[in-house]
XYZ file of C-alpha atoms in Angstrom:
666
model
C -28.919 49.255 114.948
C -25.570 50.047 113.317
C -24.175 50.832 116.722
C -24.956 47.315 118.023
C -23.465 45.729 114.876
C -20.214 47.614 115.376
C -20.034 46.485 119.015
C -20.638 42.851 117.984
C -17.915 42.967 115.316
C -15.510 44.505 117.835
C -16.326 41.809 120.374
C -15.788 39.040 117.822
C -12.482 40.554 116.695
C -11.284 40.722 120.289
C -12.128 37.076 120.819
C -10.373 36.098 117.569
C -7.241 38.097 118.307
C -7.032 36.920 121.893
C -7.669 33.216 121.392
C -6.718 32.424 117.809
C -3.049 33.435 117.503
C -2.103 29.787 118.047
C -4.231 28.773 115.057
C -2.479 31.344 112.859
C 0.873 30.123 114.147
C -0.119 26.532 113.287
C -1.149 27.688 109.802
C 2.202 29.404 109.321
C 4.108 26.352 110.551
C 2.015 24.067 108.328
C 2.719 26.185 105.261
C 6.431 26.302 106.057
C 6.538 22.529 106.582
C 4.625 22.013 103.327
C 7.123 24.092 101.371
C 10.073 22.395 103.062
C 8.549 18.973 102.327
C 8.079 19.892 98.682
C 11.699 21.011 98.450
C 12.834 17.821 100.164
C 10.794 15.568 97.853
C 12.149 17.427 94.845
C 15.704 17.022 96.154
C 15.135 13.369 97.044
C 13.690 12.730 93.573
C 16.790 14.157 91.963
C 19.055 12.091 94.206
C 17.038 8.943 93.502
C 17.066 9.616 89.769
C 20.811 10.224 89.918
C 21.317 6.930 91.743
C 19.151 5.012 89.270
C 20.925 6.648 86.341
C 24.305 5.731 87.831
C 23.266 2.081 88.190
C 21.958 1.894 84.612
C 25.026 3.668 83.238
C 27.378 1.332 85.072
C 25.407 -1.600 83.683
C 25.837 -0.220 80.156
C 29.549 0.316 80.788
C 29.900 -3.264 82.017
C 28.117 -4.625 78.943
C 30.405 -2.660 76.621
C 33.556 -3.728 78.474
C 32.438 -7.370 78.586
C 31.717 -7.371 74.861
C 35.131 -5.831 74.096
C 36.719 -8.621 76.122
C 34.726 -11.164 74.108
C 35.931 -9.576 70.866
C 39.504 -9.680 72.143
C 39.093 -13.362 72.994
C 37.755 -14.008 69.487
C 40.806 -12.357 67.927
C 43.086 -14.204 70.357
C 41.506 -17.456 69.125
C 42.148 -16.384 65.538
C 45.786 -15.638 66.416
C 46.060 -19.095 67.982
C 44.618 -20.526 64.752
C 47.609 -19.076 62.887
C 50.000 -20.258 65.603
C 48.676 -23.819 65.292
C 49.224 -23.929 61.520
C 52.250 -23.562 59.277
C 50.131 -21.734 56.725
C 46.497 -20.616 56.647
C 44.661 -20.612 53.333
C 41.785 -18.354 52.355
C 39.450 -21.340 52.442
C 40.589 -22.320 55.945
C 40.131 -18.743 57.146
C 36.583 -18.656 55.766
C 35.785 -22.011 57.390
C 37.176 -20.796 60.730
C 34.886 -17.748 60.712
C 31.800 -19.634 59.525
C 32.166 -22.234 62.277
C 32.504 -19.451 64.849
C 28.991 -18.193 63.976
C 30.277 -14.723 64.849
C 27.364 -12.623 63.588
C 24.959 -14.539 65.829
C 27.111 -14.706 68.968
C 28.745 -11.271 68.685
C 26.438 -9.057 66.584
C 27.770 -5.723 65.388
C 31.157 -6.883 64.072
C 31.953 -5.636 60.573
C 34.281 -8.562 59.989
C 37.330 -10.543 61.120
C 40.460 -10.289 59.027
C 44.202 -10.789 58.809
C 46.731 -8.137 57.780
C 50.100 -9.537 56.682
C 53.450 -7.726 56.925
C 55.238 -7.554 53.546
C 58.894 -6.515 53.325
C 59.659 -3.991 50.615
C 61.814 -6.434 48.636
C 58.964 -8.989 48.519
C 56.221 -6.575 47.462
C 55.938 -7.556 43.785
C 56.223 -11.240 44.588
C 53.375 -10.892 47.109
C 51.127 -8.990 44.664
C 51.679 -11.611 41.963
C 50.936 -14.419 44.427
C 47.556 -12.933 45.388
C 46.699 -12.243 41.750
C 47.414 -15.880 40.940
C 44.815 -16.833 43.545
C 42.098 -15.351 41.329
C 42.289 -11.617 42.050
C 43.860 -10.100 38.904
C 43.226 -6.496 40.022
C 44.767 -6.940 43.457
C 47.240 -4.313 44.631
C 48.261 -2.722 47.925
C 46.543 0.544 48.794
C 47.539 3.315 49.119
C 50.329 3.322 46.583
C 53.738 4.715 47.425
C 57.232 3.842 48.620
C 57.465 2.553 52.179
C 59.972 0.426 54.099
C 57.259 -1.908 55.373
C 53.932 -2.743 53.825
C 50.947 -4.469 55.324
C 47.965 -5.795 53.435
C 44.530 -7.076 54.400
C 44.613 -10.434 52.608
C 41.863 -12.201 54.570
C 38.555 -10.612 55.644
C 35.292 -12.401 56.382
C 32.585 -11.954 55.369
C 34.358 -11.296 52.046
C 31.471 -9.404 50.451
C 29.727 -6.025 50.330
C 31.566 -3.227 52.117
C 34.433 -5.487 53.124
C 35.618 -5.841 49.510
C 36.742 -2.195 49.714
C 39.265 -3.122 52.435
C 40.957 -5.927 50.451
C 44.650 -5.011 50.013
C 44.500 -1.937 52.275
C 47.751 -1.074 54.106
C 46.542 -0.107 57.600
C 50.152 0.478 58.710
C 50.294 3.471 56.386
C 47.660 5.352 58.401
C 48.999 6.924 61.676
C 46.034 6.172 63.965
C 45.815 2.533 62.926
C 49.601 2.194 62.940
C 49.834 3.404 66.545
C 47.372 0.743 67.736
C 49.131 -1.954 65.666
C 52.536 -1.055 67.124
C 51.244 -1.065 70.718
C 49.539 -4.419 70.131
C 52.719 -5.824 68.568
C 55.030 -4.670 71.389
C 52.685 -5.596 74.287
C 51.103 -8.761 72.811
C 47.689 -7.407 73.839
C 44.407 -6.760 72.075
C 44.452 -3.049 71.286
C 41.770 -0.640 70.053
C 42.638 2.109 67.610
C 41.565 5.706 67.877
C 38.673 7.260 65.982
C 38.810 6.539 62.240
C 36.614 6.338 59.152
C 36.729 2.742 57.937
C 37.702 2.074 54.331
C 34.472 0.037 54.201
C 32.417 3.254 54.349
C 30.544 4.420 51.257
C 28.942 7.770 50.519
C 25.791 6.801 52.428
C 25.226 6.366 56.182
C 28.829 7.082 57.123
C 29.693 6.037 60.679
C 32.746 6.607 62.826
C 34.743 3.491 63.449
C 37.508 1.820 65.391
C 39.553 -1.352 64.998
C 40.871 -3.993 67.386
C 44.213 -5.682 66.710
C 45.858 -8.843 68.099
C 49.400 -9.684 66.912
C 50.342 -12.894 65.101
C 53.956 -13.998 65.587
C 56.053 -16.439 63.596
C 56.012 -19.931 65.076
C 59.177 -20.857 66.927
C 60.521 -17.348 67.448
C 60.917 -15.928 70.995
C 58.415 -13.251 72.029
C 59.294 -12.459 75.635
C 60.530 -8.902 75.075
C 59.283 -6.066 72.903
C 62.373 -6.362 70.681
C 61.814 -10.096 70.192
C 58.154 -9.458 69.373
C 59.084 -6.878 66.725
C 61.442 -9.382 65.116
C 58.863 -12.186 65.295
C 55.799 -10.264 64.067
C 54.039 -11.870 61.100
C 50.929 -9.717 60.991
C 47.725 -8.931 62.868
C 44.284 -10.462 63.138
C 41.812 -7.645 63.519
C 38.167 -6.610 63.554
C 36.833 -3.349 62.116
C 33.826 -1.850 63.896
C 31.284 0.658 62.653
C 30.430 2.237 66.006
C 26.658 2.496 65.492
C 26.468 -1.139 64.378
C 28.756 -2.235 67.221
C 26.785 -0.432 69.939
C 23.443 -1.645 68.567
C 24.846 -5.164 68.752
C 26.135 -4.704 72.298
C 23.195 -2.789 73.779
C 19.561 -3.745 73.706
C 18.343 -0.226 72.911
C 14.780 -0.955 73.910
C 15.962 -2.170 77.306
C 18.801 0.142 78.306
C 18.646 3.219 76.111
C 15.052 3.834 74.963
C 13.364 2.449 78.095
C 15.345 4.737 80.408
C 15.334 7.682 77.986
C 19.128 7.809 78.160
C 21.293 9.621 75.643
C 24.691 7.881 75.335
C 27.725 9.451 73.695
C 31.126 7.761 73.464
C 34.271 9.856 73.072
C 37.777 8.757 72.118
C 40.152 9.199 75.067
C 39.009 11.394 77.989
C 38.312 14.602 76.071
C 34.641 15.404 75.515
C 34.843 17.337 72.268
C 33.013 17.262 68.979
C 36.144 16.049 67.202
C 36.593 13.043 69.504
C 33.021 11.684 69.452
C 32.784 8.044 68.390
C 29.111 7.243 68.942
C 25.849 9.108 69.584
C 22.771 7.041 70.458
C 20.344 9.859 69.584
C 21.606 10.629 66.129
C 18.632 8.756 64.662
C 16.031 9.768 67.198
C 16.622 13.527 66.774
C 15.738 14.204 70.405
C 16.587 17.779 71.371
C 19.219 18.330 74.037
C 16.923 20.888 75.649
C 14.842 18.108 77.243
C 17.890 16.457 78.775
C 18.565 17.078 82.466
C 21.310 15.415 84.503
C 24.387 13.734 83.085
C 27.096 11.280 84.118
C 30.559 10.785 82.661
C 32.193 7.359 83.119
C 35.715 6.392 81.986
C 36.217 3.044 80.251
C 39.729 1.641 79.832
C 40.527 -1.440 77.755
C 44.168 -2.582 77.761
C 45.307 1.031 78.050
C 42.885 2.431 75.459
C 40.587 5.016 77.030
C 37.006 5.911 76.137
C 34.651 8.325 77.845
C 30.997 7.298 78.186
C 28.827 10.404 78.551
C 25.205 9.827 79.614
C 22.342 12.325 79.811
C 18.770 11.583 80.868
C 15.455 12.918 79.606
C 13.493 15.254 81.893
C 10.364 13.202 81.271
C 11.734 10.765 83.855
C 11.017 13.415 86.503
C 7.379 13.983 85.596
C 6.258 11.461 88.210
C 8.295 13.168 90.941
C 7.054 16.599 89.866
C 3.499 15.359 90.265
C 4.402 14.179 93.773
C 5.715 17.658 94.588
C 2.460 19.192 93.366
C 0.451 16.720 95.431
C 2.484 17.585 98.545
C 2.026 21.306 97.951
C -1.716 21.074 97.350
C -2.219 18.531 100.109
C -0.050 20.476 102.549
C -1.881 23.730 101.903
C -5.220 21.983 102.261
C -4.241 20.258 105.515
C -2.744 23.462 106.918
C -5.929 25.393 106.194
C -8.032 22.563 107.583
C -5.889 22.439 110.728
C -6.114 26.193 111.052
C -9.906 26.049 110.819
C -10.037 23.281 113.383
C -7.739 25.061 115.848
C -9.562 28.309 115.313
C -12.832 26.607 116.170
C -11.419 24.766 119.184
C -9.549 27.700 120.665
C -12.605 29.915 120.483
C -15.103 27.402 121.836
C -14.619 26.632 125.541
C -17.576 24.337 125.637
C -16.204 22.248 122.808
C -12.857 22.106 124.567
C -14.487 20.969 127.802
C -16.477 18.310 125.972
C -13.362 17.012 124.306
C -11.484 17.018 127.628
C -14.273 15.121 129.350
C -14.406 12.618 126.492
C -10.655 12.103 126.650
C -10.841 11.476 130.393
C -13.582 8.904 129.880
C -11.663 7.286 127.040
C -8.547 7.156 129.213
C -10.401 5.538 132.077
C -12.012 3.079 129.674
C -8.626 2.325 128.155
C -7.077 1.758 131.572
C -9.959 -0.534 132.509
C -9.583 -2.571 129.311
C -5.829 -2.703 129.861
C -6.296 -4.005 133.400
C -8.757 -6.696 132.288
C -6.521 -7.723 129.389
C -3.423 -7.925 131.610
C -5.236 -10.007 134.236
C -6.357 -12.669 131.769
C -3.361 -12.868 129.466
C -1.654 -16.292 129.966
C 1.774 -14.762 130.497
C 3.699 -12.945 133.211
C 3.602 -9.153 132.738
C 5.320 -6.608 134.986
C 6.374 -2.950 135.058
C 9.245 -1.485 137.106
C 10.568 2.011 137.642
C 14.034 3.183 136.634
C 15.477 1.873 139.921
C 14.105 -1.646 139.388
C 11.239 -1.379 141.887
C 8.054 -3.226 140.957
C 5.144 -0.965 139.946
C 2.726 -3.439 138.364
C 2.226 -7.204 138.114
C -0.662 -8.929 136.381
C -2.937 -11.536 137.903
C -1.174 -14.491 136.272
C 2.180 -13.431 137.734
C 0.656 -13.163 141.197
C -0.938 -16.612 140.849
C 2.265 -18.443 139.907
C 4.858 -16.410 141.851
C 2.914 -14.556 144.563
C 4.220 -11.331 143.043
C 1.671 -9.018 144.689
C 4.081 -8.897 147.654
C 6.819 -7.504 145.396
C 5.186 -4.106 144.878
C 7.607 -1.237 145.573
C 10.577 -3.565 146.013
C 13.590 -4.484 143.899
C 14.391 -8.099 143.050
C 17.364 -8.031 145.443
C 15.075 -7.007 148.291
C 12.837 -9.966 147.442
C 15.680 -12.436 146.756
C 18.741 -11.272 148.763
C 21.122 -13.653 146.939
C 22.998 -14.044 143.653
C 19.724 -14.545 141.774
C 18.444 -11.203 143.029
C 21.708 -9.442 142.125
C 21.534 -10.893 138.626
C 17.927 -9.759 138.145
C 18.741 -6.190 139.282
C 21.770 -6.101 136.964
C 19.598 -7.294 134.082
C 17.026 -4.572 134.790
C 19.672 -1.833 134.842
C 21.206 -3.178 131.622
C 17.829 -2.996 129.864
C 17.313 0.589 131.065
C 20.701 1.433 129.556
C 20.595 -0.549 126.290
C 16.854 -0.547 125.589
C 15.978 -4.236 125.071
C 16.825 -7.710 126.315
C 15.609 -11.198 125.468
C 16.726 -14.052 127.704
C 15.711 -17.517 128.823
C 15.650 -18.189 132.560
C 14.431 -20.772 135.050
C 12.160 -19.754 137.962
C 10.814 -21.734 140.945
C 7.043 -21.183 141.138
C 4.741 -21.373 144.138
C 4.228 -25.098 143.477
C 8.025 -25.563 144.006
C 8.447 -26.691 140.395
C 11.072 -25.207 138.112
C 9.597 -23.602 135.008
C 11.495 -22.229 132.004
C 10.552 -18.759 130.764
C 11.428 -16.660 127.743
C 11.613 -13.103 129.057
C 11.554 -9.935 126.977
C 12.366 -6.675 128.761
C 11.980 -3.250 127.188
C 11.864 0.453 128.049
C 8.563 2.310 128.453
C 9.184 5.954 127.661
C 6.830 8.659 128.984
C 7.019 12.346 128.120
C 8.229 14.429 131.039
C 8.739 11.372 133.246
C 11.543 8.948 133.918
C 11.700 5.797 131.839
C 10.058 2.649 133.151
C 10.893 -0.973 132.465
C 8.339 -3.418 131.107
C 8.590 -7.173 130.781
C 6.693 -10.148 129.383
C 7.542 -13.744 130.352
C 6.234 -16.704 128.339
C 6.284 -20.177 129.886
C 8.354 -22.346 127.502
C 8.719 -25.340 129.818
C 6.870 -27.709 127.482
C 8.891 -26.493 124.504
C 12.147 -27.024 126.398
C 11.116 -30.535 127.378
C 10.132 -31.256 123.779
C 13.465 -29.922 122.501
C 15.332 -32.102 124.970
C 13.255 -35.106 123.902
C 13.930 -34.411 120.232
C 17.631 -34.036 120.959
C 17.599 -37.337 122.835
C 15.748 -39.072 119.989
C 18.146 -37.636 117.402
C 21.101 -38.876 119.420
C 19.475 -42.308 119.676
C 18.971 -42.376 115.915
C 22.597 -41.429 115.364
C 23.798 -44.081 117.794
C 21.612 -46.607 115.967
C 23.000 -45.467 112.607
C 26.575 -45.763 113.895
C 26.002 -49.288 115.229
C 25.080 -50.901 111.870
C 26.856 -51.495 108.587
C 24.682 -49.185 106.497
C 26.217 -45.908 105.319
C 23.913 -43.032 106.356
C 23.970 -39.337 105.432
C 21.709 -36.291 105.701
C 21.518 -32.856 104.074
C 19.779 -29.535 104.750
C 17.753 -27.079 102.708
C 20.938 -25.805 101.024
C 21.498 -29.276 99.444
C 24.781 -29.558 101.382
C 25.391 -32.680 103.476
C 25.636 -32.035 107.216
C 25.944 -35.539 108.673
C 27.626 -38.877 107.908
C 27.476 -41.844 110.260
C 30.428 -43.795 111.580
C 30.256 -46.650 108.976
C 30.435 -44.055 106.187
C 33.511 -42.389 107.698
C 35.144 -45.796 108.272
C 34.365 -46.802 104.667
C 35.911 -43.645 103.166
C 38.660 -43.219 105.751
C 37.867 -39.506 106.019
C 36.734 -37.193 108.819
C 33.286 -35.679 109.222
C 34.750 -32.224 108.484
C 36.165 -33.490 105.183
C 32.883 -35.073 104.069
C 30.360 -32.356 105.040
C 29.210 -29.806 102.490
C 30.269 -31.051 99.051
C 33.358 -32.794 100.388
C 31.825 -36.269 99.990
C 31.717 -35.823 96.194
C 35.528 -35.996 96.118
C 35.231 -39.768 96.575
C 32.830 -40.344 93.657
C 34.362 -41.852 90.535
C 34.860 -39.043 87.952
C 32.775 -40.942 85.380
C 29.807 -41.091 87.784
C 30.028 -37.616 89.357
C 27.950 -35.528 86.910
C 25.216 -38.183 86.648
C 24.965 -38.533 90.433
C 24.787 -34.795 91.066
C 22.101 -34.412 88.380
C 19.971 -37.165 89.964
C 20.498 -35.690 93.447
C 19.687 -32.073 92.498
C 16.637 -32.977 90.353
C 15.178 -35.128 93.130
C 15.898 -32.375 95.680
C 14.021 -29.809 93.603
C 10.983 -32.109 93.321
C 11.296 -33.438 96.899
C 11.105 -37.038 95.653
C 12.733 -40.280 96.718
C 15.689 -41.167 94.527
C 18.005 -44.125 94.050
C 21.334 -44.088 92.242
C 24.299 -46.423 91.828
C 27.828 -45.062 91.657
C 31.393 -45.933 92.512
C 32.772 -44.564 95.790
C 36.431 -44.546 96.799
C 37.074 -46.787 99.802
C 39.771 -46.036 102.382
C 42.128 -48.582 100.724
C 41.994 -46.782 97.352
C 39.539 -49.194 95.677
C 36.354 -47.921 94.042
C 33.322 -49.876 95.271
C 29.824 -49.845 93.751
C 27.328 -48.161 96.108
C 23.524 -48.084 95.964
C 22.401 -44.745 97.455
C 18.718 -44.211 98.331
C 17.632 -40.762 99.525
C 14.296 -39.671 100.986
C 12.969 -36.171 101.785
C 12.489 -35.424 105.498
C 9.947 -33.163 107.178
C 9.610 -31.647 110.651
C 6.608 -31.855 112.960
C 4.954 -28.974 111.080
C 5.293 -30.988 107.846
C 7.880 -28.536 106.534
C 10.573 -29.869 104.224
C 13.952 -29.729 105.999
C 16.250 -31.737 103.726
C 17.143 -35.310 102.817
C 18.306 -38.441 104.610
C 19.832 -41.342 102.758
C 21.405 -44.750 103.238
C 23.902 -46.635 101.116
C 25.103 -50.210 100.793
C 27.984 -51.859 98.979
C 26.673 -53.647 95.846
C 30.017 -54.368 94.224
C 29.447 -58.169 94.226
C 26.037 -57.651 92.640
C 27.548 -55.472 89.919
C 30.264 -58.080 89.300
C 27.574 -60.796 89.059
C 25.569 -58.650 86.639
C 28.654 -58.155 84.490
C 29.350 -61.927 84.554
C 25.762 -62.687 83.520
C 26.036 -60.086 80.768
C 29.198 -61.749 79.401
C 27.592 -65.218 79.522
C 24.480 -63.911 77.782
C 26.647 -62.459 75.049
C 28.385 -65.813 74.667
C 25.023 -67.637 74.486
C 23.856 -65.211 71.813
C 27.023 -65.907 69.802
C 26.532 -69.659 70.270
C 22.925 -69.394 69.134
C 24.050 -67.528 66.028
C 26.637 -70.257 65.330
C 23.903 -72.900 65.708
C 21.636 -71.146 63.212
C 24.537 -70.768 60.801
C 25.408 -74.520 61.116
C 21.815 -75.650 60.580
C 21.590 -73.478 57.489
C 24.703 -75.066 56.031
C 23.453 -78.558 56.916
C 20.079 -77.930 55.289
C 21.746 -76.741 52.096
C 24.137 -79.713 51.856
C 21.376 -82.327 52.342
C 18.844 -80.693 50.101
C 20.332 -81.858 46.702
C 20.404 -85.689 47.306
C 16.947 -85.634 48.875
C 15.572 -83.767 45.877
C 16.952 -86.448 43.508
C 15.422 -89.280 45.508
C 12.041 -87.564 45.697
C 12.072 -86.893 41.961
C 12.910 -90.493 41.152
C 10.129 -91.794 43.388
C 7.654 -89.512 41.657
C 8.804 -90.849 38.263
C 8.371 -94.416 39.441
C 4.862 -93.723 40.652
C 3.914 -92.617 37.159
C 5.700 -95.306 35.055
C 6.118 -98.158 37.495
C 4.215 -100.589 35.246
C 6.782 -100.101 32.465
C 9.712 -101.208 34.654
C 10.584 -104.593 36.079
C 12.226 -105.182 39.426
C 15.753 -105.537 38.023
C 15.555 -102.187 36.194
C 14.317 -100.417 39.307
C 17.188 -101.830 41.366
C 19.664 -100.813 38.682
C 18.307 -97.209 38.617
C 18.514 -96.967 42.360
């Protein structure tokens, strides 16, 4: 019994070794491809993450640079405020800053101030002047002998931390002084290097920087650096606590936290601990061990250089790591499954024969379905070899062109003329370039010319020469319809040009693409000048914004609109125009733009103005009438009251009076 078992195992092993080496090879290839795919996905994930990080980092850099420009513009406005005034008081400076609503528009600014230059011989006079303004303890800090003093005399908001900076001489500190001198000599907004602001207390100390813009004396020349030094009056400036500034510039939840980005800003281009200005993770306490890739971007503002150093959290790669694991597991599973399948197929001749027979039947069935489909498709279909000889034509092509006689022939053999040469050249061009789409006219068996849209393409077959396939769709009706539409459009344009109405049309882009002849004669301009937005150049400046608002709003809602405006006529006179526009649609009821017509209503507007003036005069006359009647009623009221009173008296005592007494009383 054991002997037979050993023979059976030997027989099976022979079959496996002889027939299954291809399956093992497929398994090996599958495993290799799986590993390579995993490495590729991992590499692609890193490249994609690097690209995304670069885009986000550049966006952050742009936001910082844009905000610095806005701060510079604010200080430039403050400098202009000094230039526009002989003197600026503390109250005026406060009002200027409050009206600017700076904290809302540019959050993160510690304040906006003015530092005045004080000659040494005017020091005591200056100190006394400020003390007389209500600051008895005012003095310039730090104390000491210097040729030139500067003092922060204005700073808003003038409260909290900023009170510590009042009277500080920034020119006495080298880093600030360097920025102030460069700003003075170049007349540019200039950032200082890394400093600790005098506004800092013992708690929550932040690194800081300052931006300076020079203020020159009015009337003095400032073209050269020497002239600017002689004309300098002081500097408007803004101090920045870097954490507050960056929180104001960046939406942390959107750019920093959402993307798990760690941002560090360094003074100049040296990435050292001593030059760091800002660290976005100082509060979050996220360990650097979880950070992966990094990007360093330079930022230059008017010659001042910062380095933006970005690092990204490894958690961003968790999704891609899961994809790598899926590829590995899936690849191993598919490789083993493919190995099992090949092993079974290669060692089962019957199964192979069954599959082969089934494939042959499927192929025959597919060819049969293809033949039936090709015969009943309502289009011309053909196949040619690489020399342009016809290999296959469908039933429809034979019915309309008698193409069954073309089998095995080139088009030049069928049509030995220029048409045949052109067709052969087209076929060879397609075999070289790969694709062609043309429109052509062909005479059919009924001797009628039909228009076709022909698409030719290459049919590639493994181990065989390329063939050429083609499909021709009869577009005769479409061509006739297009010609009819073109004829109708031309008729409409001729009709529009023959009248006195001004006509225009516009497309989906809201830009005008047509103006009729009366319009061009009215404006005295060419069609090229009027198309697009050119026609708006003739609208009266007072009407332009209103007209464009009406036009754009109606366009968005696809509604009819009517507007009156003044349009410049060729003779230089503005004429009142009534413009009525209507949305237009194509045959498929798709919105394609607007068409409008205009007419001159200047006389109507003049008549309306005349009626308005007359109405105003009538109203004034009516008021005068009421005023006159009031006066008349008042003047006549007294004598009538006397008469009525006397008559009432007579009615009571008439028996006590004789006729002579009554006459005498009257």
